[in-house]
Amino acid sequence: MTKKWRKIFGVVFSGIFAVLIFSPAFAEEGSIRISPDINKVELGNNETTKQEITLENNSENEVSLKLSVASYIIKDENYEVSFNKNDKDESNNIIDWIEFKTDDEYKKTLELRLQPEEKKTIKYKISAPEFEKEQHCVIFAESEVDSDTTVRLASLLILSPKNSTPRLEAKEIKSTSGFSNENIFSEIKIDNNGDKFAEVETKFSVESLFGKVIKEETRTNYIFPGKTRKVTFEWTESPKFGIFKVKTSANSEEKTSIVFLLPFPEEFLPILLLTIIIFMPIIKSRNRKECGDSFDKINKKEKK
């Protein structure tokens, strides 16, 4: 690359970098805050509870916000989330039970303005009918930065029936074992067969054969009732060669495996071993023949 093209490339890259860092959307997203991130509530049938949510504007500009409620739907075991009303199930009925407090009444949505450096606490109520399934939703705070950009912050709300309990089972723990030429990984599947969400700590570690910890990671995951959650770990900096001990645990269940990392496909190993087995007798026979020839030559020289 010539100096001229290096200079042009540097100017273009600097321009793109400046747009990404100093764009209005980036600035606004970092300056509006919503709390709590997660609100966990227990409620009985036909009961009402009053809760609060706090909004904070740390920017130098006035901000318009709209509060609304949306379904929180777990689509699969990877916990891919959907907020689409069309995916709603019985655990999202709560979106019809929430109303935000204004000066003189409660409304399904609420619009407000926050001055620079202003913090405001909004009250809302949850009026539950008779319900058996745990409920999940998100409270969204939306701010339109410009005609093309909208910033949306979310607070997760979990409503559990009184006296409900989780029931967890780590039904499957798999990890890399034996011979491999890929990154070391572990995969855990956990069922919650109870009627309340649970927080589960999952751990993944890679050790040398002498017990030295080389890689370690711990996570806390929510698992909702009636759902299976898959948690995946991967050591992306796995070396090409070595022998390691892999430990994976969840909900007091633990699995340990030994991994032999090789720089070639594991399918090549049987071929390599078979080749060694076939050629070893030939090599040994040739060595014996060479040793015999050398011995004969030595004897002939001694007789002379």
PDB file of C-alpha atoms in Angstrom:
ATOM      1  CA  MET A   1       0.000   0.000   0.000  1.00  0.00           C
ATOM      2  CA  THR A   2       1.494   3.372  -1.012  1.00  0.00           C
ATOM      3  CA  LYS A   3       1.790   6.302   1.400  1.00  0.00           C
ATOM      4  CA  LYS A   4      -0.935   8.125  -0.531  1.00  0.00           C
ATOM      5  CA  TRP A   5      -3.472   5.294  -0.086  1.00  0.00           C
ATOM      6  CA  ARG A   6      -2.475   4.829   3.557  1.00  0.00           C
ATOM      7  CA  LYS A   7      -3.278   8.489   4.170  1.00  0.00           C
ATOM      8  CA  ILE A   8      -6.649   8.266   2.386  1.00  0.00           C
ATOM      9  CA  PHE A   9      -7.558   5.083   4.280  1.00  0.00           C
ATOM     10  CA  GLY A  10      -6.599   6.718   7.589  1.00  0.00           C
ATOM     11  CA  VAL A  11      -8.818   9.754   6.907  1.00  0.00           C
ATOM     12  CA  VAL A  12     -11.809   7.565   5.951  1.00  0.00           C
ATOM     13  CA  PHE A  13     -11.394   5.301   9.000  1.00  0.00           C
ATOM     14  CA  SER A  14     -11.084   8.295  11.342  1.00  0.00           C
ATOM     15  CA  GLY A  15     -14.296   9.724   9.914  1.00  0.00           C
ATOM     16  CA  ILE A  16     -16.228   6.476  10.440  1.00  0.00           C
ATOM     17  CA  PHE A  17     -14.846   6.136  13.977  1.00  0.00           C
ATOM     18  CA  ALA A  18     -15.911   9.684  14.848  1.00  0.00           C
ATOM     19  CA  VAL A  19     -19.463   9.077  13.548  1.00  0.00           C
ATOM     20  CA  LEU A  20     -19.801   5.899  15.621  1.00  0.00           C
ATOM     21  CA  ILE A  21     -18.509   7.455  18.839  1.00  0.00           C
ATOM     22  CA  PHE A  22     -20.142  10.846  18.684  1.00  0.00           C
ATOM     23  CA  SER A  23     -23.505   9.981  17.111  1.00  0.00           C
ATOM     24  CA  PRO A  24     -26.600  11.385  18.916  1.00  0.00           C
ATOM     25  CA  ALA A  25     -28.025   7.882  19.420  1.00  0.00           C
ATOM     26  CA  PHE A  26     -24.881   6.765  21.237  1.00  0.00           C
ATOM     27  CA  ALA A  27     -24.902   9.829  23.473  1.00  0.00           C
ATOM     28  CA  GLU A  28     -28.602   9.552  24.354  1.00  0.00           C
ATOM     29  CA  GLU A  29     -28.519   5.823  25.029  1.00  0.00           C
ATOM     30  CA  GLY A  30     -25.751   6.246  27.562  1.00  0.00           C
ATOM     31  CA  SER A  31     -27.404   9.168  29.336  1.00  0.00           C
ATOM     32  CA  ILE A  32     -30.918   7.807  30.008  1.00  0.00           C
ATOM     33  CA  ARG A  33     -31.217   5.275  32.826  1.00  0.00           C
ATOM     34  CA  ILE A  34     -34.024   3.088  34.093  1.00  0.00           C
ATOM     35  CA  SER A  35     -34.121   1.220  37.392  1.00  0.00           C
ATOM     36  CA  PRO A  36     -34.567  -1.363  38.710  1.00  0.00           C
ATOM     37  CA  ASP A  37     -33.219  -3.616  35.963  1.00  0.00           C
ATOM     38  CA  ILE A  38     -35.283  -6.486  37.378  1.00  0.00           C
ATOM     39  CA  ASN A  39     -38.222  -6.290  39.779  1.00  0.00           C
ATOM     40  CA  LYS A  40     -39.328  -9.560  41.458  1.00  0.00           C
ATOM     41  CA  VAL A  41     -42.780  -9.452  43.093  1.00  0.00           C
ATOM     42  CA  GLU A  42     -44.978 -12.043  44.843  1.00  0.00           C
ATOM     43  CA  LEU A  43     -48.749 -11.581  44.787  1.00  0.00           C
ATOM     44  CA  GLY A  44     -51.864 -13.572  45.676  1.00  0.00           C
ATOM     45  CA  ASN A  45     -55.038 -14.003  43.620  1.00  0.00           C
ATOM     46  CA  ASN A  46     -57.250 -10.906  43.341  1.00  0.00           C
ATOM     47  CA  GLU A  47     -54.627  -8.752  45.076  1.00  0.00           C
ATOM     48  CA  THR A  48     -53.179  -5.381  44.045  1.00  0.00           C
ATOM     49  CA  THR A  49     -49.653  -4.108  44.651  1.00  0.00           C
ATOM     50  CA  LYS A  50     -48.086  -0.706  44.003  1.00  0.00           C
ATOM     51  CA  GLN A  51     -44.560  -0.540  42.615  1.00  0.00           C
ATOM     52  CA  GLU A  52     -42.147   2.133  41.398  1.00  0.00           C
ATOM     53  CA  ILE A  53     -39.791   2.676  38.509  1.00  0.00           C
ATOM     54  CA  THR A  54     -37.150   5.418  38.324  1.00  0.00           C
ATOM     55  CA  LEU A  55     -36.041   7.295  35.210  1.00  0.00           C
ATOM     56  CA  GLU A  56     -32.947   9.454  35.084  1.00  0.00           C
ATOM     57  CA  ASN A  57     -31.723  11.917  32.458  1.00  0.00           C
ATOM     58  CA  ASN A  58     -27.973  12.504  32.770  1.00  0.00           C
ATOM     59  CA  SER A  59     -27.675  14.413  29.506  1.00  0.00           C
ATOM     60  CA  GLU A  60     -27.566  18.172  28.914  1.00  0.00           C
ATOM     61  CA  ASN A  61     -30.775  18.074  26.874  1.00  0.00           C
ATOM     62  CA  GLU A  62     -34.438  17.701  27.691  1.00  0.00           C
ATOM     63  CA  VAL A  63     -35.739  14.201  26.928  1.00  0.00           C
ATOM     64  CA  SER A  64     -39.237  12.991  26.037  1.00  0.00           C
ATOM     65  CA  LEU A  65     -40.087   9.471  27.198  1.00  0.00           C
ATOM     66  CA  LYS A  66     -42.966   7.076  26.725  1.00  0.00           C
ATOM     67  CA  LEU A  67     -43.617   4.294  29.245  1.00  0.00           C
ATOM     68  CA  SER A  68     -45.390   1.147  28.085  1.00  0.00           C
ATOM     69  CA  VAL A  69     -45.623  -2.564  28.901  1.00  0.00           C
ATOM     70  CA  ALA A  70     -44.770  -5.438  26.563  1.00  0.00           C
ATOM     71  CA  SER A  71     -44.765  -9.235  26.705  1.00  0.00           C
ATOM     72  CA  TYR A  72     -41.535 -10.983  27.640  1.00  0.00           C
ATOM     73  CA  ILE A  73     -41.489 -14.308  25.819  1.00  0.00           C
ATOM     74  CA  ILE A  74     -38.782 -16.985  26.000  1.00  0.00           C
ATOM     75  CA  LYS A  75     -38.742 -18.586  22.547  1.00  0.00           C
ATOM     76  CA  ASP A  76     -36.310 -21.491  23.003  1.00  0.00           C
ATOM     77  CA  GLU A  77     -33.754 -23.158  25.273  1.00  0.00           C
ATOM     78  CA  ASN A  78     -31.151 -20.548  24.269  1.00  0.00           C
ATOM     79  CA  TYR A  79     -33.484 -17.991  25.893  1.00  0.00           C
ATOM     80  CA  GLU A  80     -33.936 -15.963  22.746  1.00  0.00           C
ATOM     81  CA  VAL A  81     -36.484 -13.307  23.734  1.00  0.00           C
ATOM     82  CA  SER A  82     -39.475 -11.919  21.846  1.00  0.00           C
ATOM     83  CA  PHE A  83     -41.630  -8.893  22.728  1.00  0.00           C
ATOM     84  CA  ASN A  84     -44.125  -9.584  19.948  1.00  0.00           C
ATOM     85  CA  LYS A  85     -47.774  -9.726  21.035  1.00  0.00           C
ATOM     86  CA  ASN A  86     -48.370 -12.536  18.537  1.00  0.00           C
ATOM     87  CA  ASP A  87     -46.035 -14.785  20.599  1.00  0.00           C
ATOM     88  CA  LYS A  88     -47.880 -14.062  23.845  1.00  0.00           C
ATOM     89  CA  ASP A  89     -48.781 -17.007  26.114  1.00  0.00           C
ATOM     90  CA  GLU A  90     -50.401 -17.472  29.540  1.00  0.00           C
ATOM     91  CA  SER A  91     -47.316 -16.139  31.324  1.00  0.00           C
ATOM     92  CA  ASN A  92     -47.729 -12.713  29.703  1.00  0.00           C
ATOM     93  CA  ASN A  93     -51.260 -11.843  30.828  1.00  0.00           C
ATOM     94  CA  ILE A  94     -49.712  -9.363  33.241  1.00  0.00           C
ATOM     95  CA  ILE A  95     -49.440  -6.774  30.468  1.00  0.00           C
ATOM     96  CA  ASP A  96     -53.188  -6.211  30.967  1.00  0.00           C
ATOM     97  CA  TRP A  97     -52.864  -5.827  34.749  1.00  0.00           C
ATOM     98  CA  ILE A  98     -50.461  -2.855  34.878  1.00  0.00           C
ATOM     99  CA  GLU A  99     -51.320   0.856  34.917  1.00  0.00           C
ATOM    100  CA  PHE A 100     -49.106   3.921  35.434  1.00  0.00           C
ATOM    101  CA  LYS A 101     -50.129   6.699  37.835  1.00  0.00           C
ATOM    102  CA  THR A 102     -50.590  10.238  36.568  1.00  0.00           C
ATOM    103  CA  ASP A 103     -51.668  13.198  38.707  1.00  0.00           C
ATOM    104  CA  ASP A 104     -55.280  12.093  39.014  1.00  0.00           C
ATOM    105  CA  GLU A 105     -55.677   8.665  37.346  1.00  0.00           C
ATOM    106  CA  TYR A 106     -54.003   5.482  36.104  1.00  0.00           C
ATOM    107  CA  LYS A 107     -53.201   4.859  32.433  1.00  0.00           C
ATOM    108  CA  LYS A 108     -51.893   1.983  30.315  1.00  0.00           C
ATOM    109  CA  THR A 109     -49.144   4.199  28.869  1.00  0.00           C
ATOM    110  CA  LEU A 110     -47.511   7.350  30.159  1.00  0.00           C
ATOM    111  CA  GLU A 111     -45.664  10.160  28.407  1.00  0.00           C
ATOM    112  CA  LEU A 112     -43.347  12.498  30.283  1.00  0.00           C
ATOM    113  CA  ARG A 113     -40.439  14.875  29.886  1.00  0.00           C
ATOM    114  CA  LEU A 114     -37.224  14.925  31.858  1.00  0.00           C
ATOM    115  CA  GLN A 115     -35.102  18.040  32.194  1.00  0.00           C
ATOM    116  CA  PRO A 116     -31.287  17.781  32.117  1.00  0.00           C
ATOM    117  CA  GLU A 117     -29.985  15.982  35.218  1.00  0.00           C
ATOM    118  CA  GLU A 118     -33.539  15.265  36.369  1.00  0.00           C
ATOM    119  CA  LYS A 119     -34.580  12.030  38.066  1.00  0.00           C
ATOM    120  CA  LYS A 120     -38.240  11.052  38.328  1.00  0.00           C
ATOM    121  CA  THR A 121     -39.962   8.158  40.113  1.00  0.00           C
ATOM    122  CA  ILE A 122     -43.122   6.801  38.493  1.00  0.00           C
ATOM    123  CA  LYS A 123     -45.659   4.775  40.466  1.00  0.00           C
ATOM    124  CA  TYR A 124     -47.632   1.957  38.891  1.00  0.00           C
ATOM    125  CA  LYS A 125     -50.008  -0.716  40.140  1.00  0.00           C
ATOM    126  CA  ILE A 126     -50.479  -4.387  39.345  1.00  0.00           C
ATOM    127  CA  SER A 127     -54.053  -5.629  39.803  1.00  0.00           C
ATOM    128  CA  ALA A 128     -53.948  -9.419  39.574  1.00  0.00           C
ATOM    129  CA  PRO A 129     -57.042 -11.577  39.029  1.00  0.00           C
ATOM    130  CA  GLU A 130     -56.904 -15.290  39.834  1.00  0.00           C
ATOM    131  CA  PHE A 131     -53.751 -16.700  38.258  1.00  0.00           C
ATOM    132  CA  GLU A 132     -51.664 -19.855  38.560  1.00  0.00           C
ATOM    133  CA  LYS A 133     -48.753 -19.297  36.176  1.00  0.00           C
ATOM    134  CA  GLU A 134     -45.864 -16.976  36.941  1.00  0.00           C
ATOM    135  CA  GLN A 135     -46.034 -13.767  34.889  1.00  0.00           C
ATOM    136  CA  HIS A 136     -43.282 -11.954  32.956  1.00  0.00           C
ATOM    137  CA  CYS A 137     -43.215  -8.625  31.134  1.00  0.00           C
ATOM    138  CA  VAL A 138     -40.981  -5.634  30.451  1.00  0.00           C
ATOM    139  CA  ILE A 139     -41.603  -1.977  31.111  1.00  0.00           C
ATOM    140  CA  PHE A 140     -40.180   0.008  28.206  1.00  0.00           C
ATOM    141  CA  ALA A 141     -39.016   3.618  28.348  1.00  0.00           C
ATOM    142  CA  GLU A 142     -38.726   4.911  24.770  1.00  0.00           C
ATOM    143  CA  SER A 143     -37.061   8.119  23.645  1.00  0.00           C
ATOM    144  CA  GLU A 144     -37.044   9.291  20.042  1.00  0.00           C
ATOM    145  CA  VAL A 145     -33.619  10.726  19.322  1.00  0.00           C
ATOM    146  CA  ASP A 146     -34.487  11.715  15.742  1.00  0.00           C
ATOM    147  CA  SER A 147     -36.809  10.584  12.949  1.00  0.00           C
ATOM    148  CA  ASP A 148     -34.666   7.490  12.310  1.00  0.00           C
ATOM    149  CA  THR A 149     -33.468   6.555  15.801  1.00  0.00           C
ATOM    150  CA  THR A 150     -35.352   5.462  18.910  1.00  0.00           C
ATOM    151  CA  VAL A 151     -33.663   4.471  22.156  1.00  0.00           C
ATOM    152  CA  ARG A 152     -35.573   1.867  24.182  1.00  0.00           C
ATOM    153  CA  LEU A 153     -34.597   0.876  27.721  1.00  0.00           C
ATOM    154  CA  ALA A 154     -36.244  -2.000  29.575  1.00  0.00           C
ATOM    155  CA  SER A 155     -36.959  -3.117  33.128  1.00  0.00           C
ATOM    156  CA  LEU A 156     -37.915  -6.786  33.553  1.00  0.00           C
ATOM    157  CA  LEU A 157     -40.857  -7.541  35.857  1.00  0.00           C
ATOM    158  CA  ILE A 158     -41.428 -11.050  37.288  1.00  0.00           C
ATOM    159  CA  LEU A 159     -44.682 -11.677  39.180  1.00  0.00           C
ATOM    160  CA  SER A 160     -44.810 -14.986  41.084  1.00  0.00           C
ATOM    161  CA  PRO A 161     -47.864 -16.501  42.808  1.00  0.00           C
ATOM    162  CA  LYS A 162     -47.554 -16.659  46.576  1.00  0.00           C
ATOM    163  CA  ASN A 163     -46.103 -19.894  47.987  1.00  0.00           C
ATOM    164  CA  SER A 164     -44.689 -20.922  44.606  1.00  0.00           C
ATOM    165  CA  THR A 165     -41.322 -22.692  44.430  1.00  0.00           C
ATOM    166  CA  PRO A 166     -38.832 -23.677  41.727  1.00  0.00           C
ATOM    167  CA  ARG A 167     -37.837 -27.300  41.078  1.00  0.00           C
ATOM    168  CA  LEU A 168     -34.579 -27.601  39.183  1.00  0.00           C
ATOM    169  CA  GLU A 169     -32.922 -30.506  37.418  1.00  0.00           C
ATOM    170  CA  ALA A 170     -29.643 -30.414  35.513  1.00  0.00           C
ATOM    171  CA  LYS A 171     -30.738 -32.954  32.936  1.00  0.00           C
ATOM    172  CA  GLU A 172     -27.688 -32.876  30.686  1.00  0.00           C
ATOM    173  CA  ILE A 173     -24.058 -31.766  31.009  1.00  0.00           C
ATOM    174  CA  LYS A 174     -21.799 -32.303  27.994  1.00  0.00           C
ATOM    175  CA  SER A 175     -18.251 -31.135  27.398  1.00  0.00           C
ATOM    176  CA  THR A 176     -15.322 -31.766  25.105  1.00  0.00           C
ATOM    177  CA  SER A 177     -13.675 -35.081  25.942  1.00  0.00           C
ATOM    178  CA  GLY A 178     -11.210 -37.516  24.415  1.00  0.00           C
ATOM    179  CA  PHE A 179      -9.303 -36.415  21.320  1.00  0.00           C
ATOM    180  CA  SER A 180     -10.248 -33.095  19.712  1.00  0.00           C
ATOM    181  CA  ASN A 181      -8.862 -30.374  17.440  1.00  0.00           C
ATOM    182  CA  GLU A 182     -11.506 -27.761  18.317  1.00  0.00           C
ATOM    183  CA  ASN A 183     -11.994 -25.219  21.109  1.00  0.00           C
ATOM    184  CA  ILE A 184     -12.861 -26.743  24.486  1.00  0.00           C
ATOM    185  CA  PHE A 185     -16.532 -26.198  25.330  1.00  0.00           C
ATOM    186  CA  SER A 186     -19.250 -27.257  27.763  1.00  0.00           C
ATOM    187  CA  GLU A 187     -23.028 -27.279  27.425  1.00  0.00           C
ATOM    188  CA  ILE A 188     -25.531 -27.529  30.275  1.00  0.00           C
ATOM    189  CA  LYS A 189     -29.301 -28.028  30.033  1.00  0.00           C
ATOM    190  CA  ILE A 190     -31.389 -27.275  33.120  1.00  0.00           C
ATOM    191  CA  ASP A 191     -35.127 -27.843  33.590  1.00  0.00           C
ATOM    192  CA  ASN A 192     -37.317 -25.848  35.954  1.00  0.00           C
ATOM    193  CA  ASN A 193     -40.300 -28.085  36.690  1.00  0.00           C
ATOM    194  CA  GLY A 194     -41.607 -25.874  39.502  1.00  0.00           C
ATOM    195  CA  ASP A 195     -43.900 -22.834  39.380  1.00  0.00           C
ATOM    196  CA  LYS A 196     -41.391 -20.077  40.219  1.00  0.00           C
ATOM    197  CA  PHE A 197     -38.280 -18.697  38.537  1.00  0.00           C
ATOM    198  CA  ALA A 198     -34.857 -19.613  39.912  1.00  0.00           C
ATOM    199  CA  GLU A 199     -31.357 -18.204  39.776  1.00  0.00           C
ATOM    200  CA  VAL A 200     -28.816 -20.904  38.962  1.00  0.00           C
ATOM    201  CA  GLU A 201     -25.048 -20.607  39.193  1.00  0.00           C
ATOM    202  CA  THR A 202     -23.159 -22.431  36.442  1.00  0.00           C
ATOM    203  CA  LYS A 203     -19.392 -22.933  36.432  1.00  0.00           C
ATOM    204  CA  PHE A 204     -16.836 -23.879  33.780  1.00  0.00           C
ATOM    205  CA  SER A 205     -13.120 -24.432  34.331  1.00  0.00           C
ATOM    206  CA  VAL A 206     -10.156 -25.859  32.442  1.00  0.00           C
ATOM    207  CA  GLU A 207      -7.187 -27.193  34.417  1.00  0.00           C
ATOM    208  CA  SER A 208      -3.829 -28.718  33.657  1.00  0.00           C
ATOM    209  CA  LEU A 209      -3.301 -32.337  34.672  1.00  0.00           C
ATOM    210  CA  PHE A 210      -1.516 -31.022  37.781  1.00  0.00           C
ATOM    211  CA  GLY A 211      -4.568 -29.010  38.897  1.00  0.00           C
ATOM    212  CA  LYS A 212      -3.521 -25.501  37.813  1.00  0.00           C
ATOM    213  CA  VAL A 213      -6.614 -23.502  36.736  1.00  0.00           C
ATOM    214  CA  ILE A 214      -6.057 -22.079  33.248  1.00  0.00           C
ATOM    215  CA  LYS A 215      -9.571 -20.877  32.374  1.00  0.00           C
ATOM    216  CA  GLU A 216     -12.515 -20.246  34.705  1.00  0.00           C
ATOM    217  CA  GLU A 217     -15.962 -18.693  34.241  1.00  0.00           C
ATOM    218  CA  THR A 218     -19.041 -18.447  36.489  1.00  0.00           C
ATOM    219  CA  ARG A 219     -22.501 -17.242  35.457  1.00  0.00           C
ATOM    220  CA  THR A 220     -25.845 -16.693  37.165  1.00  0.00           C
ATOM    221  CA  ASN A 221     -28.827 -17.531  34.953  1.00  0.00           C
ATOM    222  CA  TYR A 222     -32.575 -17.110  35.390  1.00  0.00           C
ATOM    223  CA  ILE A 223     -34.639 -20.193  34.583  1.00  0.00           C
ATOM    224  CA  PHE A 224     -38.381 -19.682  34.298  1.00  0.00           C
ATOM    225  CA  PRO A 225     -40.950 -22.337  35.297  1.00  0.00           C
ATOM    226  CA  GLY A 226     -41.800 -24.890  32.637  1.00  0.00           C
ATOM    227  CA  LYS A 227     -38.701 -23.936  30.638  1.00  0.00           C
ATOM    228  CA  THR A 228     -35.402 -25.568  29.746  1.00  0.00           C
ATOM    229  CA  ARG A 229     -32.325 -23.387  29.580  1.00  0.00           C
ATOM    230  CA  LYS A 230     -29.156 -24.236  27.692  1.00  0.00           C
ATOM    231  CA  VAL A 231     -25.966 -22.579  28.946  1.00  0.00           C
ATOM    232  CA  THR A 232     -22.892 -22.816  26.716  1.00  0.00           C
ATOM    233  CA  PHE A 233     -19.268 -22.091  27.610  1.00  0.00           C
ATOM    234  CA  GLU A 234     -16.329 -22.016  25.208  1.00  0.00           C
ATOM    235  CA  TRP A 235     -12.608 -21.477  25.690  1.00  0.00           C
ATOM    236  CA  THR A 236     -12.012 -19.465  22.520  1.00  0.00           C
ATOM    237  CA  GLU A 237      -8.258 -19.257  23.176  1.00  0.00           C
ATOM    238  CA  SER A 238      -7.849 -23.044  23.371  1.00  0.00           C
ATOM    239  CA  PRO A 239      -4.331 -24.083  22.317  1.00  0.00           C
ATOM    240  CA  LYS A 240      -3.715 -26.471  19.453  1.00  0.00           C
ATOM    241  CA  PHE A 241      -1.997 -29.103  21.564  1.00  0.00           C
ATOM    242  CA  GLY A 242      -2.165 -30.281  25.168  1.00  0.00           C
ATOM    243  CA  ILE A 243      -3.904 -32.436  27.771  1.00  0.00           C
ATOM    244  CA  PHE A 244      -6.501 -30.743  29.980  1.00  0.00           C
ATOM    245  CA  LYS A 245      -9.100 -31.485  32.631  1.00  0.00           C
ATOM    246  CA  VAL A 246     -12.530 -29.859  32.033  1.00  0.00           C
ATOM    247  CA  LYS A 247     -14.978 -29.314  34.926  1.00  0.00           C
ATOM    248  CA  THR A 248     -18.582 -28.193  34.457  1.00  0.00           C
ATOM    249  CA  SER A 249     -21.181 -27.785  37.196  1.00  0.00           C
ATOM    250  CA  ALA A 250     -24.758 -26.588  37.716  1.00  0.00           C
ATOM    251  CA  ASN A 251     -27.200 -26.977  40.600  1.00  0.00           C
ATOM    252  CA  SER A 252     -24.784 -29.227  42.588  1.00  0.00           C
ATOM    253  CA  GLU A 253     -24.278 -31.524  39.563  1.00  0.00           C
ATOM    254  CA  GLU A 254     -20.690 -31.738  38.248  1.00  0.00           C
ATOM    255  CA  LYS A 255     -18.980 -33.422  35.325  1.00  0.00           C
ATOM    256  CA  THR A 256     -15.233 -33.847  34.736  1.00  0.00           C
ATOM    257  CA  SER A 257     -13.604 -34.939  31.491  1.00  0.00           C
ATOM    258  CA  ILE A 258     -10.079 -35.287  30.082  1.00  0.00           C
ATOM    259  CA  VAL A 259      -9.302 -33.669  26.716  1.00  0.00           C
ATOM    260  CA  PHE A 260      -6.390 -34.380  24.383  1.00  0.00           C
ATOM    261  CA  LEU A 261      -6.050 -31.431  21.995  1.00  0.00           C
ATOM    262  CA  LEU A 262      -4.339 -32.350  18.729  1.00  0.00           C
ATOM    263  CA  PRO A 263      -3.351 -30.070  15.814  1.00  0.00           C
ATOM    264  CA  PHE A 264      -4.993 -32.396  13.265  1.00  0.00           C
ATOM    265  CA  PRO A 265      -8.498 -33.864  12.864  1.00  0.00           C
ATOM    266  CA  GLU A 266      -9.303 -36.589  15.407  1.00  0.00           C
ATOM    267  CA  GLU A 267     -10.255 -38.886  12.509  1.00  0.00           C
ATOM    268  CA  PHE A 268      -6.573 -38.850  11.558  1.00  0.00           C
ATOM    269  CA  LEU A 269      -5.511 -40.479  14.843  1.00  0.00           C
ATOM    270  CA  PRO A 270      -6.748 -44.041  14.046  1.00  0.00           C
ATOM    271  CA  ILE A 271      -5.021 -43.820  10.663  1.00  0.00           C
ATOM    272  CA  LEU A 272      -1.801 -42.708  12.346  1.00  0.00           C
ATOM    273  CA  LEU A 273      -1.972 -45.537  14.881  1.00  0.00           C
ATOM    274  CA  LEU A 274      -2.785 -48.089  12.167  1.00  0.00           C
ATOM    275  CA  THR A 275       0.165 -46.860  10.107  1.00  0.00           C
ATOM    276  CA  ILE A 276       2.489 -47.235  13.108  1.00  0.00           C
ATOM    277  CA  ILE A 277       1.179 -50.753  13.791  1.00  0.00           C
ATOM    278  CA  ILE A 278       1.709 -51.822  10.150  1.00  0.00           C
ATOM    279  CA  PHE A 279       5.151 -50.323   9.699  1.00  0.00           C
ATOM    280  CA  MET A 280       6.671 -51.121  13.108  1.00  0.00           C
ATOM    281  CA  PRO A 281       7.357 -54.822  12.223  1.00  0.00           C
ATOM    282  CA  ILE A 282       8.912 -53.748   8.916  1.00  0.00           C
ATOM    283  CA  ILE A 283      11.107 -51.162  10.645  1.00  0.00           C
ATOM    284  CA  LYS A 284      12.148 -53.667  13.333  1.00  0.00           C
ATOM    285  CA  SER A 285      12.923 -56.325  10.672  1.00  0.00           C
ATOM    286  CA  ARG A 286      15.034 -53.848   8.716  1.00  0.00           C
ATOM    287  CA  ASN A 287      16.906 -52.812  11.870  1.00  0.00           C
ATOM    288  CA  ARG A 288      17.627 -56.484  12.680  1.00  0.00           C
ATOM    289  CA  LYS A 289      18.893 -57.077   9.126  1.00  0.00           C
ATOM    290  CA  GLU A 290      21.154 -53.999   9.292  1.00  0.00           C
ATOM    291  CA  CYS A 291      22.508 -55.105  12.671  1.00  0.00           C
ATOM    292  CA  GLY A 292      23.144 -58.624  11.290  1.00  0.00           C
ATOM    293  CA  ASP A 293      24.993 -57.266   8.243  1.00  0.00           C
ATOM    294  CA  SER A 294      27.148 -55.059  10.443  1.00  0.00           C
ATOM    295  CA  PHE A 295      27.970 -57.997  12.722  1.00  0.00           C
ATOM    296  CA  ASP A 296      28.984 -60.150   9.726  1.00  0.00           C
ATOM    297  CA  LYS A 297      31.276 -57.421   8.436  1.00  0.00           C
ATOM    298  CA  ILE A 298      32.942 -57.121  11.832  1.00  0.00           C
ATOM    299  CA  ASN A 299      33.516 -60.910  11.993  1.00  0.00           C
ATOM    300  CA  LYS A 300      35.072 -60.969   8.523  1.00  0.00           C
ATOM    301  CA  LYS A 301      37.496 -58.172   9.455  1.00  0.00           C
ATOM    302  CA  GLU A 302      38.517 -60.002  12.618  1.00  0.00           C
ATOM    303  CA  LYS A 303      39.238 -63.251  10.698  1.00  0.00           C
ATOM    304  CA  LYS A 304      41.493 -61.367   8.302  1.00  0.00           C
TER     305      LYS A 304
END
